[in-house]
Amino acid sequence: MSSQVVDERRVVPTAAASAAPDAEIAGEAQRHLDAAGIATAAPTPGLDRRQSANGADAEPLLDVRRLKKYFPIRGGLLRRVVAEVKAVDDVSFTVARGRTLGLVGESGCGKTTLGRTILRLHEPTSGDILLDGRPITGLTHRELTRRRREMQIVFQDPYGSLNPRRTVLETLREPLDLHRIGTPADRRRRVEELLELVGLRRQVLSRYPHEFSGGQRQRIGIARALALDPKLVVADEAVSALDVSVQAQVLNLIADLQRRLGLSLLFISHDLAVVQHLSHDVAVMYLGKIVESGPAERIYAAPRHPYTRALLSAVPVPDPTTKSRRIVLPGDVPSPVSPPSGCPFHTRCPEARAECRTVVPPTVTIEPTQGSNTRSTTPHRVACHLYA
């Protein structure tokens, strides 16, 4: 996983490789996460799939290569393109079969645009997207319709994503009707199976979206995404609109479905605790680029990029007696219309150097330290001059 790659090297972390030694980084991050109630040592029950899907023999299901999505800004009498919003700027990463990649970052960093571009709900400006080894860029409408059976999305708003004039039966049957799967009786049985899969009763088939709670509506959205038995599901802030107690139920449902169905997930969220709970790997996005990526346990235990450290320091601590070091970033996020030269984070980075202002940082691979108990073979990569 990398954003714009100028050079890729391997480095063995040492105390001099960054402004803070490994022990200090890991210790500070761990103390903060422990105080916030985010576990890093003991995985959540039911999530032991990390051991079986550690990336050693898992081939990528999704392979994104140098993907860009620019939105044109038009002006003048002739409505010519005068500028571009660089929402996704030269992003590369992979998602292995049966694994979850958590995509995190501030609002407006391009997470949702990236997810929708992968599904070709937005047409990419450039780059390649391979699903199961076959490209989905450049496909005709008919070819793309056939491939959509393999990739689906769960939207953020559980109410706005459902047609208020359609019953649950009509909503869940629609994908089967569009792809002409089975007979009408087969489709009815499939809908009933989907409801049972997400923990809803068959008696709700004749009800409308307004008759359900937010959590129940999101379960219906998940059932619709699974109707065609996809290989990849993009969950775009799938629990952010739900109450905390309902979030836990939906997260456990998603984890259980992934384990039972062997799904690959791209889980987009701004909630670091939610991402840590569900993800095998994590990618941190800033201003359209991925600045750090790697196994979830390593990202949370020893974050390398200054932006990742700042994000983790912002996790609320429920214990008022616990003191934590909050990293407050100066200034605002730059505009994606005219992003900074060099490292996109240098305008807010407390550790910026002169070269950060002019040179795009290389993406380097951080080798695990001796004695590290990480179980994943996914490389830990960071785009930062501090480790070049």
XYZ file of C-alpha atoms in Angstrom:
388
model
C 0.000 0.000 0.000
C 1.513 3.304 -0.952
C 0.681 6.704 -2.279
C 3.004 8.453 -4.721
C 6.137 6.342 -4.822
C 9.404 8.022 -5.698
C 11.593 5.378 -4.154
C 10.926 2.342 -2.002
C 13.548 1.122 0.426
C 13.746 -1.175 3.377
C 14.938 0.152 6.684
C 15.542 -1.557 9.978
C 14.180 0.747 12.689
C 16.710 2.109 15.125
C 16.567 4.740 17.820
C 18.121 7.221 15.406
C 15.717 6.467 12.585
C 13.109 8.895 13.890
C 12.661 11.689 16.345
C 11.420 9.193 18.941
C 12.801 5.684 19.566
C 10.660 2.598 19.099
C 10.127 2.085 22.798
C 8.936 5.648 23.314
C 6.604 5.539 20.314
C 5.132 2.179 21.247
C 4.892 3.031 24.928
C 3.130 6.345 24.421
C 0.689 4.924 21.882
C -0.059 1.880 24.030
C -0.635 3.955 27.179
C -3.058 6.186 25.337
C -4.975 3.323 23.722
C -5.183 1.443 27.006
C -6.596 4.495 28.706
C -9.143 4.924 25.918
C -10.247 1.319 26.226
C -8.837 0.191 22.881
C -7.206 -3.196 23.203
C -4.182 -4.045 21.118
C -2.834 -7.127 22.815
C -5.922 -9.301 23.032
C -8.070 -9.506 19.879
C -11.828 -9.279 20.126
C -13.553 -12.688 20.450
C -14.517 -13.989 17.046
C -11.744 -12.070 15.295
C -9.108 -14.802 15.417
C -9.274 -14.853 11.619
C -6.139 -12.679 11.794
C -4.147 -15.812 12.495
C -5.516 -17.699 9.514
C -5.442 -14.694 7.171
C -2.085 -13.229 8.074
C -1.206 -12.354 4.518
C 1.475 -15.028 4.105
C -0.387 -17.035 1.489
C -3.311 -14.729 0.763
C -3.339 -13.453 -2.818
C -4.738 -9.952 -3.315
C -8.379 -9.860 -4.268
C -8.269 -6.102 -4.857
C -5.193 -4.462 -6.357
C -5.270 -0.674 -6.745
C -2.375 0.845 -8.669
C -1.570 4.569 -8.836
C -5.243 5.520 -8.755
C -6.208 9.146 -9.268
C -9.557 10.874 -9.173
C -9.616 14.570 -10.030
C -12.844 16.568 -10.182
C -12.768 19.441 -12.703
C -13.625 22.989 -11.661
C -15.168 24.947 -14.498
C -15.418 28.681 -14.856
C -15.748 31.499 -17.319
C -18.280 32.061 -20.027
C -17.332 28.872 -21.892
C -17.233 26.767 -18.713
C -13.675 25.628 -19.325
C -11.706 23.633 -16.782
C -9.774 26.146 -14.699
C -8.613 23.864 -11.869
C -9.003 20.377 -10.432
C -9.880 18.975 -7.035
C -7.337 16.217 -6.406
C -9.564 14.041 -4.236
C -7.510 10.856 -4.746
C -3.925 11.395 -5.813
C -1.746 8.461 -6.846
C -2.949 5.831 -4.362
C -1.850 2.182 -4.420
C -2.756 -0.676 -2.071
C -4.028 -4.246 -2.007
C -6.702 -6.113 -0.075
C -6.113 -9.842 0.348
C -8.848 -12.442 0.272
C -10.732 -12.757 3.504
C -9.052 -9.703 5.058
C -10.235 -6.263 6.090
C -8.391 -3.057 5.247
C -9.408 -0.155 7.459
C -9.105 3.221 5.746
C -8.886 6.139 8.192
C -8.334 9.880 8.013
C -9.924 13.249 8.639
C -13.152 14.275 6.956
C -12.446 15.461 3.435
C -9.241 13.459 2.955
C -10.725 11.416 0.093
C -11.739 8.154 1.814
C -15.275 7.973 0.430
C -14.194 9.124 -3.023
C -11.559 6.383 -3.072
C -14.119 3.713 -2.140
C -16.592 4.861 -4.749
C -13.927 5.146 -7.437
C -12.839 1.562 -6.778
C -16.428 0.469 -7.446
C -16.544 2.816 -10.455
C -19.387 4.841 -9.019
C -16.899 7.591 -9.894
C -14.861 7.161 -13.050
C -11.121 7.207 -12.273
C -8.974 9.888 -13.834
C -6.084 7.437 -14.203
C -4.677 4.295 -12.652
C -5.600 0.634 -12.590
C -8.061 -1.338 -10.466
C -7.822 -5.117 -10.548
C -10.456 -7.314 -8.915
C -9.582 -10.980 -8.670
C -6.714 -10.413 -11.087
C -8.853 -8.817 -13.799
C -9.062 -5.083 -14.520
C -12.351 -3.273 -14.017
C -11.143 -0.001 -15.517
C -11.955 0.388 -19.187
C -14.928 -1.979 -19.111
C -18.055 -1.232 -21.099
C -21.350 -0.666 -19.290
C -22.498 -4.220 -19.985
C -19.196 -5.742 -18.879
C -19.160 -3.613 -15.726
C -22.716 -4.673 -14.875
C -21.615 -8.300 -14.853
C -18.599 -7.517 -12.668
C -20.723 -5.595 -10.152
C -21.923 -8.929 -8.818
C -18.450 -9.328 -7.324
C -18.302 -5.950 -5.541
C -20.915 -4.158 -3.456
C -21.174 -1.262 -1.015
C -22.806 -0.537 2.349
C -23.607 3.175 2.509
C -23.224 5.479 5.492
C -26.846 6.600 5.845
C -29.043 3.569 6.585
C -32.206 5.523 5.790
C -31.164 7.610 2.800
C -29.753 4.547 1.031
C -33.128 2.735 1.094
C -36.031 3.619 -1.191
C -38.869 4.720 1.137
C -41.469 3.488 -1.359
C -40.130 -0.069 -1.521
C -40.776 -2.820 0.953
C -37.956 -4.930 2.351
C -38.875 -7.706 -0.072
C -38.691 -5.362 -3.066
C -35.419 -3.815 -1.873
C -33.620 -7.124 -1.363
C -35.068 -8.704 -4.491
C -34.047 -5.833 -6.771
C -30.386 -6.945 -7.282
C -31.600 -10.466 -8.080
C -34.149 -9.086 -10.554
C -31.592 -6.834 -12.273
C -29.156 -9.713 -12.766
C -31.925 -12.213 -13.580
C -30.832 -14.715 -10.971
C -33.138 -17.706 -10.472
C -36.907 -17.936 -10.695
C -39.271 -15.684 -8.715
C -39.591 -18.448 -6.127
C -35.792 -18.762 -5.905
C -35.461 -15.031 -5.391
C -38.023 -15.077 -2.590
C -36.116 -17.853 -0.857
C -32.862 -15.968 -1.273
C -34.391 -12.858 0.316
C -35.557 -14.903 3.289
C -32.066 -16.388 3.639
C -30.536 -12.905 3.604
C -32.854 -11.705 6.359
C -31.939 -14.690 8.501
C -28.264 -14.049 7.773
C -28.433 -10.500 9.186
C -30.643 -11.395 12.143
C -34.068 -10.200 10.963
C -37.320 -12.155 10.858
C -39.234 -13.049 7.712
C -42.263 -11.174 8.995
C -40.591 -7.845 8.085
C -40.694 -8.496 4.339
C -43.801 -6.359 3.810
C -42.595 -3.408 5.903
C -41.139 -0.097 4.710
C -37.868 1.570 5.812
C -39.550 4.116 8.111
C -40.859 1.251 10.255
C -37.350 0.216 11.343
C -34.711 1.565 13.684
C -31.359 2.787 12.370
C -29.626 -0.466 13.248
C -32.314 -2.554 11.564
C -32.149 -0.397 8.438
C -28.386 -0.880 8.292
C -28.894 -4.642 8.581
C -31.177 -4.404 5.554
C -28.476 -2.451 3.724
C -25.935 -5.149 4.565
C -28.334 -7.858 3.370
C -28.783 -6.022 0.069
C -25.001 -5.799 -0.374
C -24.726 -9.563 0.157
C -27.593 -10.486 -2.147
C -25.337 -11.287 -5.119
C -22.714 -13.109 -3.046
C -19.928 -10.556 -3.688
C -16.225 -11.075 -3.108
C -15.531 -7.486 -2.044
C -17.672 -5.209 0.123
C -16.894 -1.531 0.653
C -18.327 -0.372 3.988
C -18.399 3.421 3.835
C -18.790 4.737 7.405
C -21.272 1.905 7.900
C -21.766 2.457 11.644
C -21.033 6.176 12.110
C -24.734 7.126 12.031
C -25.696 4.569 14.711
C -25.790 4.685 18.493
C -22.772 3.228 20.263
C -24.619 0.128 21.494
C -26.044 -0.501 18.029
C -22.602 0.064 16.492
C -21.228 -2.864 18.483
C -24.013 -5.141 17.256
C -23.504 -4.179 13.608
C -19.715 -4.500 13.884
C -20.030 -7.975 15.362
C -22.465 -8.857 12.572
C -20.002 -7.668 9.911
C -17.148 -9.608 11.520
C -19.270 -12.757 11.733
C -20.416 -12.463 8.121
C -16.857 -11.976 6.924
C -15.723 -15.093 8.738
C -18.647 -17.188 7.495
C -18.675 -15.956 3.898
C -14.960 -15.293 3.359
C -15.530 -11.675 2.354
C -12.864 -9.078 1.709
C -13.707 -5.694 3.226
C -12.605 -2.136 2.617
C -13.811 -0.540 5.843
C -13.873 3.260 5.685
C -14.177 5.119 8.972
C -12.943 8.114 10.947
C -13.346 6.198 14.230
C -9.978 4.684 15.094
C -11.413 2.425 17.789
C -13.909 0.924 15.340
C -11.216 0.357 12.718
C -8.886 -1.302 15.227
C -11.691 -3.609 16.343
C -12.469 -4.891 12.861
C -9.422 -4.545 10.612
C -6.455 -6.761 9.845
C -4.612 -3.921 8.104
C -4.886 -0.141 8.289
C -4.167 2.613 5.770
C -3.995 6.246 6.904
C -5.063 8.820 4.326
C -4.242 12.520 4.223
C -5.163 14.965 1.465
C -5.786 12.270 -1.133
C -2.670 10.222 -0.377
C -1.916 7.213 1.829
C 0.815 8.272 4.252
C 1.110 5.071 6.321
C -0.145 1.506 6.023
C 0.475 -1.865 7.585
C -0.849 -4.462 10.023
C -3.348 -3.018 12.476
C -1.439 -4.189 15.553
C 1.752 -2.443 14.394
C 0.034 0.778 13.329
C -1.707 1.104 16.686
C 1.213 -0.035 18.831
C 3.975 1.936 17.079
C 2.690 4.561 14.618
C 5.468 6.085 12.508
C 4.060 8.963 10.515
C 3.565 12.188 12.508
C 0.000 12.419 11.182
C -0.834 8.904 12.394
C 0.529 9.747 15.827
C -1.630 12.880 15.941
C -4.741 10.897 15.002
C -4.136 8.316 17.714
C -3.468 11.004 20.303
C -6.925 12.459 19.570
C -8.735 9.292 20.710
C -10.884 10.357 23.690
C -9.764 9.030 27.065
C -12.742 8.045 29.285
C -10.671 8.117 32.486
C -10.263 11.702 33.836
C -7.376 10.638 36.065
C -5.293 9.440 33.102
C -3.002 11.961 31.489
C -2.130 11.579 27.828
C -0.024 13.651 25.467
C -2.304 15.244 22.922
C -0.640 16.250 19.667
C -2.417 19.362 18.408
C -1.727 20.063 14.758
C -1.452 23.734 13.767
C -3.408 25.250 10.914
C -6.080 23.767 8.693
C -6.032 21.001 6.115
C -4.801 22.495 2.812
C -7.128 22.665 -0.141
C -7.041 19.664 -2.503
C -7.330 22.170 -5.334
C -3.793 23.397 -4.677
C -2.066 20.877 -2.389
C 1.360 21.763 -0.962
C 4.488 20.785 -2.835
C 6.702 18.052 -1.444
C 5.103 16.235 1.464
C 1.401 17.151 1.662
C 1.602 17.167 5.467
C 4.580 19.493 5.843
C 2.423 22.601 6.471
C 1.145 21.068 9.731
C 3.914 18.653 10.671
C 5.770 19.407 13.936
C 8.815 17.521 12.630
C 9.017 18.993 9.117
C 12.434 19.472 7.528
C 13.560 21.675 4.680
C 13.367 18.811 2.183
C 9.754 18.124 3.186
C 8.711 21.368 1.499
C 10.079 20.499 -1.911
C 10.661 16.741 -2.239
C 7.910 14.125 -2.318
C 8.750 11.667 0.472
C 9.737 8.132 -0.515
C 7.689 5.198 0.718
C 9.868 3.017 2.921
C 9.180 -0.351 4.511
C 9.702 -0.504 8.269
C 10.994 -3.880 9.375
C 9.552 -5.260 12.645
C 11.776 -4.908 15.666
C 13.317 -7.935 17.328
C 10.898 -9.527 19.755
C 7.871 -8.099 17.962
C 4.830 -10.351 18.388
C 3.117 -9.297 15.163
C 1.441 -12.190 13.376
C 0.980 -10.525 10.013
C 3.375 -10.514 7.093
C 1.764 -7.412 5.571
C 4.554 -4.825 5.228
C 4.491 -1.700 7.361
C 5.064 1.246 5.031
C 5.341 4.948 5.664
C 5.797 7.895 3.301
C 7.996 10.188 5.357
C 11.459 11.753 5.077
C 12.155 10.879 8.726
C 12.748 7.260 7.694
C 14.298 7.751 4.267
